[in-house]
Amino acid sequence: MKKASLASQALLGAIDQQLRLVPLLKLALEQDASFELTIAAPSLHARDHQGRNWDVAGFRTGFRHWPQCHEEFRRIVDAMRARYDLD
């Protein structure tokens, strides 16, 4: 089954939207207007054994320590990678 393709900005927007729903990040964003959420740009790579052709290295937040958010980030990105190709 062929996957839909999205441009880099569309993928970033979809990932950002889902990250903002992670409870810890959502609370921080609601409580602090200066809190920032920055996601690395998707990078294109050769199709892997799971049929994915892109990845995102990571993201930054206003937190100094956010290991609990990293698992959520990876889950979100991996679900998007399974669903969409980077065009």
PDB file of N, CA and C in Angstrom:
ATOM      1  N   MET A   1       0.849  -1.178   0.000  1.00  0.00           N
ATOM      2  CA  MET A   1       0.000   0.000   0.000  1.00  0.00           C
ATOM      3  C   MET A   1       0.898   1.246   0.000  1.00  0.00           C
ATOM      4  N   LYS A   2       0.632   2.134  -0.925  1.00  0.00           N
ATOM      5  CA  LYS A   2       1.414   3.367  -1.043  1.00  0.00           C
ATOM      6  C   LYS A   2       0.953   4.368   0.016  1.00  0.00           C
ATOM      7  N   LYS A   3       1.947   5.009   0.637  1.00  0.00           N
ATOM      8  CA  LYS A   3       1.648   6.007   1.662  1.00  0.00           C
ATOM      9  C   LYS A   3       1.470   7.372   1.021  1.00  0.00           C
ATOM     10  N   ALA A   4       0.702   8.210   1.683  1.00  0.00           N
ATOM     11  CA  ALA A   4       0.562   9.595   1.258  1.00  0.00           C
ATOM     12  C   ALA A   4       1.887  10.309   1.514  1.00  0.00           C
ATOM     13  N   SER A   5       2.185  11.312   0.712  1.00  0.00           N
ATOM     14  CA  SER A   5       3.397  12.107   0.883  1.00  0.00           C
ATOM     15  C   SER A   5       3.036  13.479   1.427  1.00  0.00           C
ATOM     16  N   LEU A   6       3.873  13.966   2.327  1.00  0.00           N
ATOM     17  CA  LEU A   6       3.696  15.306   2.871  1.00  0.00           C
ATOM     18  C   LEU A   6       5.008  16.065   2.773  1.00  0.00           C
ATOM     19  N   ALA A   7       4.904  17.361   2.619  1.00  0.00           N
ATOM     20  CA  ALA A   7       6.078  18.231   2.627  1.00  0.00           C
ATOM     21  C   ALA A   7       6.595  18.355   4.058  1.00  0.00           C
ATOM     22  N   SER A   8       7.823  18.765   4.185  1.00  0.00           N
ATOM     23  CA  SER A   8       8.483  18.905   5.481  1.00  0.00           C
ATOM     24  C   SER A   8       7.660  19.756   6.450  1.00  0.00           C
ATOM     25  N   GLN A   9       7.187  20.904   5.999  1.00  0.00           N
ATOM     26  CA  GLN A   9       6.429  21.811   6.873  1.00  0.00           C
ATOM     27  C   GLN A   9       5.127  21.176   7.344  1.00  0.00           C
ATOM     28  N   ALA A  10       4.473  20.416   6.482  1.00  0.00           N
ATOM     29  CA  ALA A  10       3.228  19.746   6.873  1.00  0.00           C
ATOM     30  C   ALA A  10       3.498  18.682   7.936  1.00  0.00           C
ATOM     31  N   LEU A  11       4.585  17.932   7.770  1.00  0.00           N
ATOM     32  CA  LEU A  11       4.952  16.935   8.777  1.00  0.00           C
ATOM     33  C   LEU A  11       5.270  17.604  10.106  1.00  0.00           C
ATOM     34  N   LEU A  12       6.044  18.692  10.051  1.00  0.00           N
ATOM     35  CA  LEU A  12       6.365  19.426  11.285  1.00  0.00           C
ATOM     36  C   LEU A  12       5.100  19.919  11.984  1.00  0.00           C
ATOM     37  N   GLY A  13       4.175  20.436  11.214  1.00  0.00           N
ATOM     38  CA  GLY A  13       2.928  20.929  11.794  1.00  0.00           C
ATOM     39  C   GLY A  13       2.131  19.823  12.465  1.00  0.00           C
ATOM     40  N   ALA A  14       2.063  18.664  11.830  1.00  0.00           N
ATOM     41  CA  ALA A  14       1.320  17.540  12.401  1.00  0.00           C
ATOM     42  C   ALA A  14       1.988  17.022  13.673  1.00  0.00           C
ATOM     43  N   ILE A  15       3.309  16.931  13.658  1.00  0.00           N
ATOM     44  CA  ILE A  15       4.044  16.479  14.845  1.00  0.00           C
ATOM     45  C   ILE A  15       3.873  17.489  15.976  1.00  0.00           C
ATOM     46  N   ASP A  16       4.016  18.767  15.661  1.00  0.00           N
ATOM     47  CA  ASP A  16       3.856  19.828  16.657  1.00  0.00           C
ATOM     48  C   ASP A  16       2.472  19.766  17.293  1.00  0.00           C
ATOM     49  N   GLN A  17       1.461  19.605  16.478  1.00  0.00           N
ATOM     50  CA  GLN A  17       0.088  19.561  16.975  1.00  0.00           C
ATOM     51  C   GLN A  17      -0.096  18.401  17.959  1.00  0.00           C
ATOM     52  N   GLN A  18       0.452  17.237  17.641  1.00  0.00           N
ATOM     53  CA  GLN A  18       0.314  16.087  18.530  1.00  0.00           C
ATOM     54  C   GLN A  18       1.169  16.227  19.796  1.00  0.00           C
ATOM     55  N   LEU A  19       2.366  16.806  19.670  1.00  0.00           N
ATOM     56  CA  LEU A  19       3.218  17.024  20.853  1.00  0.00           C
ATOM     57  C   LEU A  19       2.544  17.952  21.850  1.00  0.00           C
ATOM     58  N   ARG A  20       1.827  18.925  21.348  1.00  0.00           N
ATOM     59  CA  ARG A  20       1.158  19.890  22.221  1.00  0.00           C
ATOM     60  C   ARG A  20       0.028  19.257  23.038  1.00  0.00           C
ATOM     61  N   LEU A  21      -0.339  18.029  22.702  1.00  0.00           N
ATOM     62  CA  LEU A  21      -1.366  17.304  23.451  1.00  0.00           C
ATOM     63  C   LEU A  21      -0.777  16.410  24.548  1.00  0.00           C
ATOM     64  N   VAL A  22       0.544  16.228  24.556  1.00  0.00           N
ATOM     65  CA  VAL A  22       1.201  15.446  25.609  1.00  0.00           C
ATOM     66  C   VAL A  22       0.980  16.201  26.916  1.00  0.00           C
ATOM     67  N   PRO A  23       0.401  15.548  27.927  1.00  0.00           N
ATOM     68  CA  PRO A  23      -0.007  16.265  29.148  1.00  0.00           C
ATOM     69  C   PRO A  23       1.055  17.183  29.757  1.00  0.00           C
ATOM     70  N   LEU A  24       2.271  16.726  29.912  1.00  0.00           N
ATOM     71  CA  LEU A  24       3.312  17.550  30.519  1.00  0.00           C
ATOM     72  C   LEU A  24       3.615  18.797  29.678  1.00  0.00           C
ATOM     73  N   LEU A  25       3.680  18.622  28.361  1.00  0.00           N
ATOM     74  CA  LEU A  25       3.940  19.761  27.476  1.00  0.00           C
ATOM     75  C   LEU A  25       2.731  20.689  27.403  1.00  0.00           C
ATOM     76  N   LYS A  26       1.556  20.113  27.348  1.00  0.00           N
ATOM     77  CA  LYS A  26       0.336  20.916  27.292  1.00  0.00           C
ATOM     78  C   LYS A  26       0.230  21.819  28.517  1.00  0.00           C
ATOM     79  N   LEU A  27       0.505  21.257  29.685  1.00  0.00           N
ATOM     80  CA  LEU A  27       0.450  22.037  30.922  1.00  0.00           C
ATOM     81  C   LEU A  27       1.472  23.171  30.903  1.00  0.00           C
ATOM     82  N   ALA A  28       2.688  22.869  30.477  1.00  0.00           N
ATOM     83  CA  ALA A  28       3.733  23.896  30.418  1.00  0.00           C
ATOM     84  C   ALA A  28       3.346  25.006  29.444  1.00  0.00           C
ATOM     85  N   LEU A  29       2.804  24.648  28.305  1.00  0.00           N
ATOM     86  CA  LEU A  29       2.395  25.644  27.310  1.00  0.00           C
ATOM     87  C   LEU A  29       1.250  26.509  27.813  1.00  0.00           C
ATOM     88  N   GLU A  30       0.325  25.894  28.561  1.00  0.00           N
ATOM     89  CA  GLU A  30      -0.809  26.648  29.097  1.00  0.00           C
ATOM     90  C   GLU A  30      -0.394  27.591  30.226  1.00  0.00           C
ATOM     91  N   GLN A  31       0.609  27.201  31.008  1.00  0.00           N
ATOM     92  CA  GLN A  31       0.989  27.981  32.181  1.00  0.00           C
ATOM     93  C   GLN A  31       2.042  29.048  31.908  1.00  0.00           C
ATOM     94  N   ASP A  32       2.773  28.912  30.807  1.00  0.00           N
ATOM     95  CA  ASP A  32       3.883  29.843  30.549  1.00  0.00           C
ATOM     96  C   ASP A  32       3.883  30.236  29.074  1.00  0.00           C
ATOM     97  N   ALA A  33       3.475  31.460  28.804  1.00  0.00           N
ATOM     98  CA  ALA A  33       3.383  31.937  27.420  1.00  0.00           C
ATOM     99  C   ALA A  33       4.742  31.971  26.720  1.00  0.00           C
ATOM    100  N   SER A  34       5.817  32.010  27.492  1.00  0.00           N
ATOM    101  CA  SER A  34       7.147  32.062  26.879  1.00  0.00           C
ATOM    102  C   SER A  34       7.749  30.668  26.647  1.00  0.00           C
ATOM    103  N   PHE A  35       7.049  29.634  27.075  1.00  0.00           N
ATOM    104  CA  PHE A  35       7.537  28.264  26.899  1.00  0.00           C
ATOM    105  C   PHE A  35       7.609  27.955  25.408  1.00  0.00           C
ATOM    106  N   GLU A  36       8.737  27.409  24.978  1.00  0.00           N
ATOM    107  CA  GLU A  36       8.934  27.123  23.553  1.00  0.00           C
ATOM    108  C   GLU A  36       9.017  25.636  23.283  1.00  0.00           C
ATOM    109  N   LEU A  37       8.534  25.261  22.122  1.00  0.00           N
ATOM    110  CA  LEU A  37       8.596  23.893  21.633  1.00  0.00           C
ATOM    111  C   LEU A  37       9.163  23.972  20.221  1.00  0.00           C
ATOM    112  N   THR A  38      10.364  23.438  20.024  1.00  0.00           N
ATOM    113  CA  THR A  38      11.036  23.506  18.729  1.00  0.00           C
ATOM    114  C   THR A  38      11.360  22.097  18.261  1.00  0.00           C
ATOM    115  N   ILE A  39      10.906  21.768  17.067  1.00  0.00           N
ATOM    116  CA  ILE A  39      11.104  20.427  16.512  1.00  0.00           C
ATOM    117  C   ILE A  39      12.113  20.513  15.375  1.00  0.00           C
ATOM    118  N   ALA A  40      13.073  19.589  15.369  1.00  0.00           N
ATOM    119  CA  ALA A  40      14.057  19.536  14.286  1.00  0.00           C
ATOM    120  C   ALA A  40      13.351  19.231  12.961  1.00  0.00           C
ATOM    121  N   ALA A  41      13.927  19.708  11.876  1.00  0.00           N
ATOM    122  CA  ALA A  41      13.349  19.465  10.551  1.00  0.00           C
ATOM    123  C   ALA A  41      13.458  17.985  10.184  1.00  0.00           C
ATOM    124  N   PRO A  42      12.442  17.456   9.508  1.00  0.00           N
ATOM    125  CA  PRO A  42      12.529  16.077   9.037  1.00  0.00           C
ATOM    126  C   PRO A  42      13.675  15.926   8.033  1.00  0.00           C
ATOM    127  N   SER A  43      14.383  14.817   8.132  1.00  0.00           N
ATOM    128  CA  SER A  43      15.469  14.565   7.185  1.00  0.00           C
ATOM    129  C   SER A  43      15.137  13.322   6.361  1.00  0.00           C
ATOM    130  N   LEU A  44      15.341  13.465   5.074  1.00  0.00           N
ATOM    131  CA  LEU A  44      15.078  12.388   4.128  1.00  0.00           C
ATOM    132  C   LEU A  44      16.215  11.374   4.193  1.00  0.00           C
ATOM    133  N   HIS A  45      15.894  10.095   4.100  1.00  0.00           N
ATOM    134  CA  HIS A  45      16.913   9.049   4.047  1.00  0.00           C
ATOM    135  C   HIS A  45      16.415   7.918   3.159  1.00  0.00           C
ATOM    136  N   ALA A  46      17.313   7.012   2.799  1.00  0.00           N
ATOM    137  CA  ALA A  46      16.919   5.849   2.003  1.00  0.00           C
ATOM    138  C   ALA A  46      15.844   5.080   2.759  1.00  0.00           C
ATOM    139  N   ARG A  47      14.915   4.518   2.040  1.00  0.00           N
ATOM    140  CA  ARG A  47      13.825   3.767   2.664  1.00  0.00           C
ATOM    141  C   ARG A  47      14.402   2.642   3.525  1.00  0.00           C
ATOM    142  N   ASP A  48      13.927   2.546   4.770  1.00  0.00           N
ATOM    143  CA  ASP A  48      14.425   1.514   5.673  1.00  0.00           C
ATOM    144  C   ASP A  48      13.600   0.229   5.531  1.00  0.00           C
ATOM    145  N   HIS A  49      13.919  -0.772   6.344  1.00  0.00           N
ATOM    146  CA  HIS A  49      13.243  -2.064   6.237  1.00  0.00           C
ATOM    147  C   HIS A  49      11.765  -1.996   6.610  1.00  0.00           C
ATOM    148  N   GLN A  50      11.336  -0.910   7.235  1.00  0.00           N
ATOM    149  CA  GLN A  50       9.926  -0.720   7.558  1.00  0.00           C
ATOM    150  C   GLN A  50       9.227   0.196   6.550  1.00  0.00           C
ATOM    151  N   GLY A  51       9.939   0.565   5.495  1.00  0.00           N
ATOM    152  CA  GLY A  51       9.348   1.378   4.435  1.00  0.00           C
ATOM    153  C   GLY A  51       9.288   2.864   4.733  1.00  0.00           C
ATOM    154  N   ARG A  52      10.050   3.326   5.707  1.00  0.00           N
ATOM    155  CA  ARG A  52      10.028   4.747   6.085  1.00  0.00           C
ATOM    156  C   ARG A  52      11.192   5.458   5.410  1.00  0.00           C
ATOM    157  N   ASN A  53      10.936   6.682   4.906  1.00  0.00           N
ATOM    158  CA  ASN A  53      11.987   7.408   4.179  1.00  0.00           C
ATOM    159  C   ASN A  53      12.415   8.723   4.830  1.00  0.00           C
ATOM    160  N   TRP A  54      12.059   8.939   6.081  1.00  0.00           N
ATOM    161  CA  TRP A  54      12.448  10.162   6.779  1.00  0.00           C
ATOM    162  C   TRP A  54      12.454   9.922   8.278  1.00  0.00           C
ATOM    163  N   ASP A  55      13.048  10.884   9.009  1.00  0.00           N
ATOM    164  CA  ASP A  55      13.039  10.839  10.463  1.00  0.00           C
ATOM    165  C   ASP A  55      13.244  12.259  10.994  1.00  0.00           C
ATOM    166  N   VAL A  56      12.962  12.432  12.254  1.00  0.00           N
ATOM    167  CA  VAL A  56      13.201  13.694  12.953  1.00  0.00           C
ATOM    168  C   VAL A  56      14.119  13.366  14.126  1.00  0.00           C
ATOM    169  N   ALA A  57      15.225  14.094  14.214  1.00  0.00           N
ATOM    170  CA  ALA A  57      16.241  13.802  15.224  1.00  0.00           C
ATOM    171  C   ALA A  57      15.757  14.067  16.652  1.00  0.00           C
ATOM    172  N   GLY A  58      14.971  15.101  16.853  1.00  0.00           N
ATOM    173  CA  GLY A  58      14.531  15.402  18.203  1.00  0.00           C
ATOM    174  C   GLY A  58      13.806  16.726  18.301  1.00  0.00           C
ATOM    175  N   PHE A  59      13.597  17.159  19.522  1.00  0.00           N
ATOM    176  CA  PHE A  59      12.936  18.440  19.759  1.00  0.00           C
ATOM    177  C   PHE A  59      13.500  19.051  21.028  1.00  0.00           C
ATOM    178  N   ARG A  60      13.281  20.347  21.172  1.00  0.00           N
ATOM    179  CA  ARG A  60      13.697  21.077  22.365  1.00  0.00           C
ATOM    180  C   ARG A  60      12.489  21.740  22.986  1.00  0.00           C
ATOM    181  N   THR A  61      12.560  21.892  24.303  1.00  0.00           N
ATOM    182  CA  THR A  61      11.498  22.593  25.023  1.00  0.00           C
ATOM    183  C   THR A  61      12.134  23.533  26.035  1.00  0.00           C
ATOM    184  N   GLY A  62      11.283  24.191  26.789  1.00  0.00           N
ATOM    185  CA  GLY A  62      11.756  25.039  27.860  1.00  0.00           C
ATOM    186  C   GLY A  62      12.203  24.257  29.084  1.00  0.00           C
ATOM    187  N   PHE A  63      12.018  22.940  29.072  1.00  0.00           N
ATOM    188  CA  PHE A  63      12.453  22.097  30.184  1.00  0.00           C
ATOM    189  C   PHE A  63      13.943  21.812  30.075  1.00  0.00           C
ATOM    190  N   ARG A  64      14.598  21.735  31.179  1.00  0.00           N
ATOM    191  CA  ARG A  64      15.988  21.284  31.175  1.00  0.00           C
ATOM    192  C   ARG A  64      16.029  19.761  31.087  1.00  0.00           C
ATOM    193  N   HIS A  65      15.091  19.099  31.739  1.00  0.00           N
ATOM    194  CA  HIS A  65      15.013  17.634  31.726  1.00  0.00           C
ATOM    195  C   HIS A  65      13.618  17.229  31.256  1.00  0.00           C
ATOM    196  N   TRP A  66      13.543  16.495  30.179  1.00  0.00           N
ATOM    197  CA  TRP A  66      12.247  16.085  29.656  1.00  0.00           C
ATOM    198  C   TRP A  66      12.256  14.640  29.183  1.00  0.00           C
ATOM    199  N   PRO A  67      12.914  13.721  29.884  1.00  0.00           N
ATOM    200  CA  PRO A  67      12.978  12.343  29.397  1.00  0.00           C
ATOM    201  C   PRO A  67      11.603  11.700  29.245  1.00  0.00           C
ATOM    202  N   GLN A  68      10.652  12.068  30.085  1.00  0.00           N
ATOM    203  CA  GLN A  68       9.322  11.481  29.963  1.00  0.00           C
ATOM    204  C   GLN A  68       8.633  11.921  28.680  1.00  0.00           C
ATOM    205  N   CYS A  69       9.005  13.060  28.121  1.00  0.00           N
ATOM    206  CA  CYS A  69       8.410  13.533  26.878  1.00  0.00           C
ATOM    207  C   CYS A  69       9.073  12.895  25.658  1.00  0.00           C
ATOM    208  N   HIS A  70      10.321  12.454  25.802  1.00  0.00           N
ATOM    209  CA  HIS A  70      11.018  11.880  24.660  1.00  0.00           C
ATOM    210  C   HIS A  70      10.323  10.617  24.148  1.00  0.00           C
ATOM    211  N   GLU A  71       9.832   9.782  25.036  1.00  0.00           N
ATOM    212  CA  GLU A  71       9.122   8.571  24.616  1.00  0.00           C
ATOM    213  C   GLU A  71       7.868   8.931  23.822  1.00  0.00           C
ATOM    214  N   GLU A  72       7.143   9.928  24.298  1.00  0.00           N
ATOM    215  CA  GLU A  72       5.946  10.383  23.578  1.00  0.00           C
ATOM    216  C   GLU A  72       6.322  10.947  22.213  1.00  0.00           C
ATOM    217  N   PHE A  73       7.398  11.726  22.178  1.00  0.00           N
ATOM    218  CA  PHE A  73       7.873  12.292  20.917  1.00  0.00           C
ATOM    219  C   PHE A  73       8.191  11.182  19.923  1.00  0.00           C
ATOM    220  N   ARG A  74       8.938  10.180  20.342  1.00  0.00           N
ATOM    221  CA  ARG A  74       9.330   9.090  19.447  1.00  0.00           C
ATOM    222  C   ARG A  74       8.110   8.318  18.971  1.00  0.00           C
ATOM    223  N   ARG A  75       7.136   8.093  19.857  1.00  0.00           N
ATOM    224  CA  ARG A  75       5.907   7.386  19.481  1.00  0.00           C
ATOM    225  C   ARG A  75       5.149   8.174  18.408  1.00  0.00           C
ATOM    226  N   ILE A  76       5.053   9.483  18.592  1.00  0.00           N
ATOM    227  CA  ILE A  76       4.352  10.338  17.633  1.00  0.00           C
ATOM    228  C   ILE A  76       5.064  10.327  16.286  1.00  0.00           C
ATOM    229  N   VAL A  77       6.381  10.538  16.298  1.00  0.00           N
ATOM    230  CA  VAL A  77       7.148  10.585  15.054  1.00  0.00           C
ATOM    231  C   VAL A  77       7.093   9.238  14.332  1.00  0.00           C
ATOM    232  N   ASP A  78       7.254   8.147  15.068  1.00  0.00           N
ATOM    233  CA  ASP A  78       7.231   6.833  14.425  1.00  0.00           C
ATOM    234  C   ASP A  78       5.873   6.526  13.801  1.00  0.00           C
ATOM    235  N   ALA A  79       4.799   6.946  14.444  1.00  0.00           N
ATOM    236  CA  ALA A  79       3.463   6.755  13.862  1.00  0.00           C
ATOM    237  C   ALA A  79       3.315   7.571  12.575  1.00  0.00           C
ATOM    238  N   MET A  80       3.840   8.791  12.575  1.00  0.00           N
ATOM    239  CA  MET A  80       3.783   9.627  11.372  1.00  0.00           C
ATOM    240  C   MET A  80       4.662   9.042  10.261  1.00  0.00           C
ATOM    241  N   ARG A  81       5.823   8.499  10.630  1.00  0.00           N
ATOM    242  CA  ARG A  81       6.719   7.892   9.637  1.00  0.00           C
ATOM    243  C   ARG A  81       6.063   6.673   8.992  1.00  0.00           C
ATOM    244  N   ALA A  82       5.285   5.938   9.752  1.00  0.00           N
ATOM    245  CA  ALA A  82       4.595   4.760   9.211  1.00  0.00           C
ATOM    246  C   ALA A  82       3.462   5.171   8.273  1.00  0.00           C
ATOM    247  N   ARG A  83       2.904   6.323   8.508  1.00  0.00           N
ATOM    248  CA  ARG A  83       1.740   6.781   7.738  1.00  0.00           C
ATOM    249  C   ARG A  83       2.084   7.602   6.497  1.00  0.00           C
ATOM    250  N   TYR A  84       3.161   8.413   6.596  1.00  0.00           N
ATOM    251  CA  TYR A  84       3.485   9.355   5.524  1.00  0.00           C
ATOM    252  C   TYR A  84       4.920   9.211   5.046  1.00  0.00           C
ATOM    253  N   ASP A  85       5.109   9.492   3.776  1.00  0.00           N
ATOM    254  CA  ASP A  85       6.438   9.668   3.192  1.00  0.00           C
ATOM    255  C   ASP A  85       6.745  11.158   3.165  1.00  0.00           C
ATOM    256  N   LEU A  86       8.024  11.483   3.203  1.00  0.00           N
ATOM    257  CA  LEU A  86       8.455  12.866   3.013  1.00  0.00           C
ATOM    258  C   LEU A  86       8.635  13.074   1.525  1.00  0.00           C
ATOM    259  N   ASP A  87       7.971  14.108   0.981  1.00  0.00           N
ATOM    260  CA  ASP A  87       8.167  14.356  -0.458  1.00  0.00           C
ATOM    261  C   ASP A  87       9.167  15.444  -0.712  1.00  0.00           C
TER     262      ASP A  87
END
